Tab-separated table of C-alpha atoms in Angstrom:
chain	number	residue	atom	x	y	z
F	17	MET	CA	186.292	7.341	90.087
F	18	ASN	CA	189.364	5.653	89.101
F	19	ARG	CA	188.479	4.069	85.753
F	20	ALA	CA	189.919	5.483	82.530
F	21	VAL	CA	187.892	7.854	80.162
F	22	THR	CA	186.114	6.049	77.491
F	23	LEU	CA	184.644	7.263	74.188
F	24	ASP	CA	181.294	7.055	75.610
F	25	ASP	CA	182.010	9.289	78.382
F	26	LEU	CA	183.355	11.826	76.193
F	27	ILE	CA	180.319	11.823	73.701
F	28	LEU	CA	178.106	12.351	76.862
F	29	ALA	CA	180.170	15.038	78.104
F	30	GLY	CA	180.141	16.583	74.518
F	31	ILE	CA	176.274	16.315	74.500
F	32	ALA	CA	176.060	17.935	77.742
F	33	LEU	CA	178.199	20.842	76.772
F	34	ALA	CA	176.409	21.057	73.369
F	35	ALA	CA	173.142	21.186	75.126
F	36	GLY	CA	174.295	23.873	77.583
F	37	LEU	CA	175.484	25.997	74.549
F	38	LEU	CA	172.112	25.467	72.638
F	39	VAL	CA	170.099	26.428	75.598
F	40	ALA	CA	172.214	29.466	76.086
F	41	PHE	CA	171.898	30.277	72.280
F	42	LEU	CA	168.025	29.930	72.404
F	43	SER	CA	167.651	31.847	75.790
F	44	ARG	CA	169.581	34.686	74.556
F	45	THR	CA	167.434	34.701	71.263
F	46	LEU	CA	164.204	34.602	73.247
F	47	LEU	CA	165.321	37.184	75.745
F	48	ARG	CA	166.330	39.533	72.745
F	49	TRP	CA	162.977	39.183	71.316
F	50	LEU	CA	161.539	40.095	74.799
F	51	ALA	CA	163.763	43.163	75.198
F	52	LYS	CA	162.139	44.522	71.946
F	53	HIS	CA	158.754	44.182	73.503
F	54	ALA	CA	159.965	45.667	76.858
F	55	LYS	CA	160.915	48.835	75.251
F	56	ARG	CA	157.367	49.396	74.131
F	57	THR	CA	155.985	49.540	77.590
F	58	ARG	CA	156.089	52.759	79.605
F	59	TRP	CA	157.992	51.359	82.564
F	60	SER	CA	161.732	51.216	82.125
F	61	GLY	CA	162.197	48.470	84.907
F	62	ASP	CA	161.324	45.711	82.516
F	63	ASP	CA	164.225	46.791	80.172
F	64	VAL	CA	166.521	46.445	83.128
F	65	VAL	CA	165.344	43.080	84.050
F	66	VAL	CA	165.313	41.627	80.659
F	67	ASP	CA	168.844	43.077	79.901
F	68	ALA	CA	170.221	41.402	83.204
F	69	LEU	CA	168.685	38.061	82.267
F	70	ARG	CA	170.363	38.205	78.907
F	71	THR	CA	173.726	37.759	80.692
F	72	VAL	CA	172.626	35.540	83.380
F	73	VAL	CA	170.532	32.904	81.670
F	74	PRO	CA	173.068	32.067	78.812
F	75	TRP	CA	176.010	31.734	81.390
F	76	ALA	CA	173.919	29.721	83.736
F	77	ALA	CA	173.039	27.266	80.866
F	78	ILE	CA	176.710	27.155	79.846
F	79	ALA	CA	177.791	26.441	83.483
F	80	GLY	CA	175.028	23.799	83.878
F	81	GLY	CA	176.396	22.189	80.704
F	82	ALA	CA	179.884	22.036	82.075
F	83	ALA	CA	178.696	20.798	85.358
F	84	THR	CA	176.754	18.005	83.877
F	85	ALA	CA	179.882	17.094	81.576
F	86	GLY	CA	182.070	17.160	84.678
F	87	ALA	CA	179.574	14.658	86.317
F	88	VAL	CA	179.493	12.304	83.577
F	89	LEU	CA	183.395	12.084	83.159
F	90	PRO	CA	185.334	9.773	85.376
F	91	LEU	CA	186.985	12.444	87.312
F	92	THR	CA	188.542	12.089	90.974
F	93	ARG	CA	186.741	13.341	93.816
F	94	SER	CA	189.222	16.306	94.359
F	95	VAL	CA	189.075	17.360	90.611
F	96	GLN	CA	185.238	17.130	90.630
F	97	ARG	CA	185.056	19.247	93.871
F	98	HIS	CA	187.460	21.848	92.115
F	99	VAL	CA	185.323	21.875	88.952
F	100	ASN	CA	182.035	22.253	90.715
F	101	GLN	CA	183.632	24.926	92.919
F	102	SER	CA	184.933	26.924	89.804
F	103	LEU	CA	181.669	26.763	88.159
F	104	THR	CA	179.920	27.836	91.303
F	105	VAL	CA	182.031	30.640	91.681
F	106	LEU	CA	181.590	31.805	88.091
F	107	LEU	CA	177.897	31.426	88.372
F	108	ILE	CA	177.972	33.577	91.656
F	109	PHE	CA	180.125	36.095	89.904
F	110	VAL	CA	177.688	36.382	86.802
F	111	VAL	CA	174.618	36.500	89.222
F	112	THR	CA	176.223	39.203	91.257
F	113	LEU	CA	177.283	41.368	88.334
F	114	SER	CA	173.457	40.852	86.810
F	115	ALA	CA	171.945	41.676	90.157
F	116	ALA	CA	173.989	44.700	90.664
F	117	ARG	CA	172.954	45.899	87.165
F	118	VAL	CA	169.334	45.219	88.014
F	119	ILE	CA	168.989	46.784	91.366
F	120	ALA	CA	171.124	49.706	90.219
F	121	GLY	CA	168.972	50.136	87.185
F	122	LEU	CA	165.740	49.851	89.239
F	123	VAL	CA	166.992	52.539	91.651
F	124	GLN	CA	167.721	54.755	88.726
F	125	THR	CA	164.506	54.213	87.382
F	126	VAL	CA	162.945	55.331	90.695
F	127	THR	CA	164.922	58.353	91.046
F	128	GLN	CA	164.259	59.383	87.574
F	129	SER	CA	160.544	58.755	88.130
F	130	ARG	CA	160.510	60.826	91.256
F	131	SER	CA	162.489	63.840	89.834
F	132	GLY	CA	160.534	63.685	86.728
F	133	VAL	CA	163.620	64.654	84.771
F	134	ALA	CA	166.100	62.646	82.693
F	135	GLY	CA	168.978	63.578	85.234
F	136	SER	CA	169.785	60.703	87.866
F	137	ALA	CA	171.066	60.731	91.314
F	138	THR	CA	173.982	58.576	90.966
F	139	ILE	CA	174.636	58.577	94.647
F	140	PHE	CA	172.137	55.891	95.347
F	141	VAL	CA	172.884	53.886	92.187
F	142	ASN	CA	176.559	53.710	93.129
F	143	ILE	CA	176.003	52.841	96.757
F	144	THR	CA	173.474	50.140	95.605
F	145	ARG	CA	175.876	48.656	93.188
F	146	VAL	CA	178.772	48.615	95.444
F	147	LEU	CA	176.560	46.768	98.464
F	148	VAL	CA	175.510	44.134	96.050
F	149	LEU	CA	179.128	43.564	94.711
F	150	ALA	CA	180.353	43.343	98.344
F	151	ILE	CA	177.660	40.655	99.181
F	152	GLY	CA	178.584	38.793	96.034
F	153	PHE	CA	182.250	38.850	96.943
F	154	LEU	CA	181.609	37.608	100.543
F	155	VAL	CA	179.521	34.800	99.085
F	156	VAL	CA	182.223	33.777	96.800
F	157	LEU	CA	184.836	33.694	99.681
F	158	GLN	CA	182.268	31.544	101.592
F	159	THR	CA	181.876	29.248	98.693
F	160	LEU	CA	185.750	28.858	98.620
F	161	GLY	CA	185.893	27.776	102.242
F	162	ILE	CA	187.541	31.091	103.397
F	163	SER	CA	185.954	32.400	106.588
F	164	ILE	CA	184.652	35.959	106.474
F	165	ALA	CA	184.519	36.635	110.274
F	166	PRO	CA	188.065	37.751	110.550
F	167	LEU	CA	187.832	39.733	107.351
F	168	LEU	CA	184.768	41.547	108.696
F	169	THR	CA	186.695	42.265	111.925
F	170	ALA	CA	189.621	43.658	109.835
F	171	LEU	CA	186.995	45.602	107.790
F	172	GLY	CA	185.604	47.212	110.792
F	173	VAL	CA	188.991	48.243	112.383
F	174	GLY	CA	190.263	49.435	109.086
F	175	GLY	CA	187.099	51.341	108.385
F	176	LEU	CA	187.454	53.379	111.428
F	177	ALA	CA	190.950	54.481	110.149
F	178	VAL	CA	189.588	55.107	106.702
F	179	ALA	CA	186.726	57.039	108.196
F	180	LEU	CA	189.158	59.336	109.893
F	181	ALA	CA	191.368	59.814	106.992
F	182	LEU	CA	188.443	60.570	104.601
F	183	GLN	CA	186.540	63.084	106.722
F	184	ASP	CA	185.698	65.517	103.922
F	185	THR	CA	184.687	62.824	101.519
F	186	LEU	CA	182.365	61.114	103.984
F	187	ALA	CA	181.038	64.516	104.782
F	188	ASN	CA	180.148	65.123	101.305
F	189	LEU	CA	178.684	61.615	100.878
F	190	PHE	CA	176.455	61.887	103.679
F	191	ALA	CA	175.503	65.554	102.899
F	192	GLY	CA	174.494	64.285	99.574
F	193	ILE	CA	172.244	61.429	100.926
F	194	HIS	CA	170.825	64.096	103.386
F	195	ILE	CA	170.039	66.364	100.401
F	196	LEU	CA	168.344	63.678	98.463
F	197	ALA	CA	166.501	62.106	101.467
F	198	SER	CA	164.978	65.491	102.566
F	199	LYS	CA	164.049	66.247	99.012
F	200	THR	CA	165.186	69.736	99.319
F	201	VAL	CA	167.187	69.339	95.996
F	202	GLN	CA	166.257	66.762	93.094
F	203	PRO	CA	167.881	66.460	89.587
F	204	GLY	CA	166.187	68.803	87.359
F	205	ASP	CA	165.474	71.534	89.799
F	206	TYR	CA	166.482	75.055	89.180
F	207	ILE	CA	168.305	76.412	92.230
F	208	ARG	CA	170.288	79.567	93.097
F	209	LEU	CA	172.995	79.650	95.690
F	210	SER	CA	173.609	82.846	97.854
F	211	SER	CA	177.248	82.849	96.418
F	212	GLY	CA	175.536	83.568	92.903
F	213	GLU	CA	175.820	80.127	91.129
F	214	GLU	CA	172.431	79.074	89.539
F	215	GLY	CA	171.287	76.517	87.038
F	216	TYR	CA	169.557	73.044	86.624
F	217	VAL	CA	170.523	70.343	88.876
F	218	VAL	CA	172.040	67.554	86.478
F	219	ASP	CA	173.224	64.954	89.017
F	220	ILE	CA	174.069	64.422	92.578
F	221	ASN	CA	176.786	61.708	93.277
F	222	TRP	CA	178.675	60.570	96.167
F	223	ARG	CA	180.858	63.638	96.294
F	224	GLN	CA	179.507	66.524	94.542
F	225	THR	CA	176.420	68.091	92.814
F	226	THR	CA	176.672	69.153	89.097
F	227	VAL	CA	174.605	72.311	87.975
F	228	ARG	CA	174.040	73.098	84.342
F	229	GLN	CA	173.752	76.726	83.699
F	230	LEU	CA	171.519	78.393	81.217
F	231	SER	CA	174.751	78.858	79.216
F	232	ASN	CA	175.360	75.207	79.310
F	233	ASN	CA	178.456	75.403	81.552
F	234	LEU	CA	178.601	72.929	84.332
F	235	VAL	CA	179.263	74.155	87.899
F	236	VAL	CA	180.315	71.507	90.335
F	237	ILE	CA	179.497	71.904	93.914
F	238	PRO	CA	180.555	69.724	96.787
F	239	ASN	CA	177.621	68.402	98.742
F	240	GLY	CA	178.971	69.543	102.040
F	241	GLN	CA	178.997	73.174	100.837
F	242	LEU	CA	175.622	72.872	99.014
F	243	ALA	CA	174.086	71.587	102.444
F	244	LYS	CA	175.388	74.532	104.375
F	245	THR	CA	174.794	77.445	101.928
F	246	ASN	CA	171.499	79.433	101.596
F	247	MET	CA	169.773	78.278	98.275
F	248	THR	CA	166.422	79.249	96.566
F	249	ASN	CA	164.915	76.211	94.678
F	250	TYR	CA	162.601	77.698	91.962
F	251	THR	CA	161.063	74.142	91.216
F	252	ARG	CA	159.854	73.167	94.561
F	253	PRO	CA	157.333	73.063	95.832
F	254	GLU	CA	155.792	74.233	92.625
F	255	GLN	CA	157.453	74.551	89.316
F	256	GLN	CA	155.195	77.399	88.041
F	257	LEU	CA	156.186	80.890	89.316
F	258	THR	CA	155.052	84.487	88.691
F	259	VAL	CA	157.536	87.181	87.116
F	260	LEU	CA	157.227	90.862	87.810
F	261	VAL	CA	157.581	93.474	85.053
F	262	GLN	CA	157.817	97.146	86.059
F	263	VAL	CA	156.222	99.691	83.678
F	264	GLY	CA	155.717	103.302	83.749
F	265	VAL	CA	153.198	105.663	82.028
F	266	ALA	CA	152.856	109.559	81.704
F	267	TYR	CA	150.855	111.537	84.246
F	268	ASP	CA	148.250	112.563	81.588
F	269	SER	CA	147.230	109.011	80.848
F	270	ASP	CA	143.920	107.481	81.539
F	271	LEU	CA	144.723	104.729	84.007
F	272	GLU	CA	141.543	102.862	83.325
F	273	HIS	CA	142.517	102.668	79.780
F	274	VAL	CA	146.120	101.721	80.334
F	275	GLU	CA	145.091	98.900	82.751
F	276	ARG	CA	142.582	97.481	80.277
F	277	VAL	CA	144.983	97.732	77.205
F	278	THR	CA	147.695	96.093	79.463
F	279	THR	CA	145.354	93.278	80.920
F	280	GLU	CA	144.490	92.548	77.132
F	281	VAL	CA	148.349	92.068	76.096
F	282	VAL	CA	148.863	90.198	79.158
F	283	ALA	CA	146.135	87.845	78.181
F	284	GLU	CA	147.337	87.604	74.620
F	285	VAL	CA	150.911	86.502	75.927
F	286	MET	CA	149.676	83.993	78.379
F	287	THR	CA	147.562	82.066	75.487
F	288	GLY	CA	149.914	82.683	72.694
F	289	ILE	CA	153.296	81.883	73.978
F	290	THR	CA	154.962	78.472	74.832
F	291	GLY	CA	155.775	78.282	78.452
F	292	ALA	CA	153.133	80.798	79.697
F	293	LEU	CA	150.284	79.884	81.874
F	294	PRO	CA	146.933	80.161	79.882
F	295	ASP	CA	144.798	80.019	82.969
F	296	HIS	CA	146.823	82.896	84.704
F	297	GLU	CA	144.538	85.768	85.613
F	298	PRO	CA	146.023	89.249	84.388
F	299	ALA	CA	147.126	91.431	87.056
F	300	VAL	CA	148.198	95.015	86.941
F	301	ARG	CA	148.764	96.982	90.202
F	302	PHE	CA	149.749	100.578	90.167
F	303	HIS	CA	152.074	101.671	93.187
F	304	THR	CA	154.273	104.668	92.543
F	305	PHE	CA	153.962	108.352	91.781
F	306	GLY	CA	157.463	108.842	90.332
F	307	ASP	CA	159.467	111.797	89.181
F	308	SER	CA	158.072	111.460	85.564
F	309	ARG	CA	155.761	108.654	85.618
F	310	ILE	CA	153.065	106.735	87.297
F	311	GLY	CA	154.616	103.248	87.997
F	312	PHE	CA	152.867	99.814	87.935
F	313	THR	CA	153.777	96.156	88.071
F	314	VAL	CA	152.603	93.591	85.476
F	315	ILE	CA	152.256	89.963	87.054
F	316	LEU	CA	152.957	87.234	84.567
F	317	GLY	CA	152.746	83.325	85.091
F	318	VAL	CA	155.321	80.972	83.746
F	319	GLY	CA	155.665	77.437	83.677
F	320	GLU	CA	159.295	77.049	84.812
F	321	PHE	CA	162.168	79.299	85.423
F	322	SER	CA	163.761	79.507	82.140
F	323	ASP	CA	160.421	80.421	80.329
F	324	GLN	CA	160.322	83.937	81.894
F	325	TYR	CA	162.972	85.337	79.585
F	326	ARG	CA	161.093	84.563	76.372
F	327	ILE	CA	157.656	85.401	77.926
F	328	LYS	CA	159.060	88.777	79.242
F	329	HIS	CA	160.737	89.563	75.798
F	330	GLU	CA	157.279	88.772	73.879
F	331	PHE	CA	155.482	90.872	76.439
F	332	ILE	CA	157.464	94.052	76.497
F	333	LYS	CA	157.582	94.015	72.637
F	334	ARG	CA	153.916	93.544	72.369
F	335	LEU	CA	152.983	96.178	75.157
F	336	HIS	CA	155.316	98.784	73.550
F	337	GLN	CA	153.605	98.186	70.038
F	338	ARG	CA	150.096	98.247	71.541
F	339	TYR	CA	150.930	101.525	73.737
F	340	ARG	CA	151.823	103.238	70.292
F	341	GLN	CA	148.843	102.232	68.802
F	342	GLU	CA	146.609	103.499	71.872
F	343	GLY	CA	148.663	106.730	72.135
F	344	ILE	CA	149.653	105.827	75.569
F	345	ARG	CA	153.154	107.324	76.312
F	346	ILE	CA	156.061	106.021	78.377
F	347	PRO	CA	157.955	108.988	79.245
F	348	ALA	CA	161.739	108.997	79.511
F	349	PRO	CA	163.123	110.014	82.968
F	350	THR	CA	163.845	113.811	83.365
F	351	ARG	CA	165.117	116.108	85.853
F	352	THR	CA	164.311	120.095	86.219
F	353	VAL	CA	167.308	121.934	87.754
F	354	ALA	CA	166.530	125.414	88.806
F	355	LEU	CA	169.240	127.956	88.439
F	356	GLN	CA	169.052	130.985	90.643
F	357	GLN	CA	171.237	133.946	89.841
F	358	GLY	CA	173.406	135.028	92.823
F	359	SER	CA	177.003	135.884	93.830
F	360	VAL	CA	179.717	133.708	94.789
F	361	VAL	CA	182.020	135.193	97.322
F	362	ILE	CA	185.724	134.217	97.107
F	363	PRO	CA	188.143	135.590	99.854
F	364	GLN	CA	191.673	136.901	98.880
F	365	GLN	CA	194.742	135.229	100.391
F	366	ARG	CA	196.218	137.317	103.157
F	367	THR	CA	199.855	138.461	102.952
F	368	ALA	CA	202.174	139.559	105.711
F	369	GLU	CA	201.784	143.426	104.600
F	370	GLU	CA	197.986	143.091	104.706
F	371	THR	CA	195.860	143.865	107.918
F	372	ASP	CA	193.719	141.469	109.390
F	373	GLU	CA	190.498	142.661	107.687
F	374	VAL	CA	190.448	142.216	103.912
F	375	ASP	CA	187.342	143.091	101.703
F	376	PRO	CA	186.398	140.104	99.600
F	377	VAL	CA	186.054	140.147	95.902
F	378	ARG	CA	182.462	139.852	94.627
F	379	LEU	CA	181.689	138.117	91.485
F	380	ASP	CA	178.342	138.935	89.976
């Protein structure tokens, strides 16, 4: 268009912009109301979707109002094209960011639901976010009329050089993906490495695995090292486990009485202590004739690894008190040393004047 801008054109453009702003405000208010209701549901995925829509819809309304205003004004074809192109790029940028947030949030929700713990495997979240942002960037370049074929070729050649330079980083990345895909370790699992480190897995990201010890210290382990080391997972395939407590009683004890009393204490602990397994069947197994006692093992059931310390603490206290009430002795280790009266023979040193045979000195 070559005609001059009139007052009517400005009024119509202002109305279009105002309508876009009004729609953005109303949609944001509506989505805020939906967000409050989404928080009441059990599924956290709707929270992620509504939160992303709170960003996309208002900006889309504003961009639509601006595009309508640009169409109303008598702009030249070149200016009109640049305006539409700028608004399209802005809308793609907003949609890309929102899509990355939605997809990453849904991936995080899935990882949390599968692990059953508050921790998240950020390696999948970060990879998903980077892929969505890369796709959005390529769409923006295509929208601007920039050919992406040479860029993809250059990225392929450059990616080979980067892969050679970042072998350790890529090894940790693929090791983390392998660990999560094989389900050997998940966030929330309690693990113990052959090198001695142990604790709850807090997070597995693109480079390392973070483990929180019972003392709340964090241990950072590269994924490549974690994939190669020997490891015990105390959460899989079952979180419940058994704990062995070694006990010993005197030889003059009635073993039937000992077994009955111990079984009663085990049943009391299993039903009265948090973290114990009420359905656990009490088990007492005699196994050793020791130097000063008859040894046996008590098998306790616990819900998860860290519960064992509290349960063993309560069991030992109650068992000791019950044994005292029942008159069952837990003898201290003793050693009997037999001394035999005899003689110690110490030969005297020879001198140059003495003969070859010297009588020894006897000490009685």
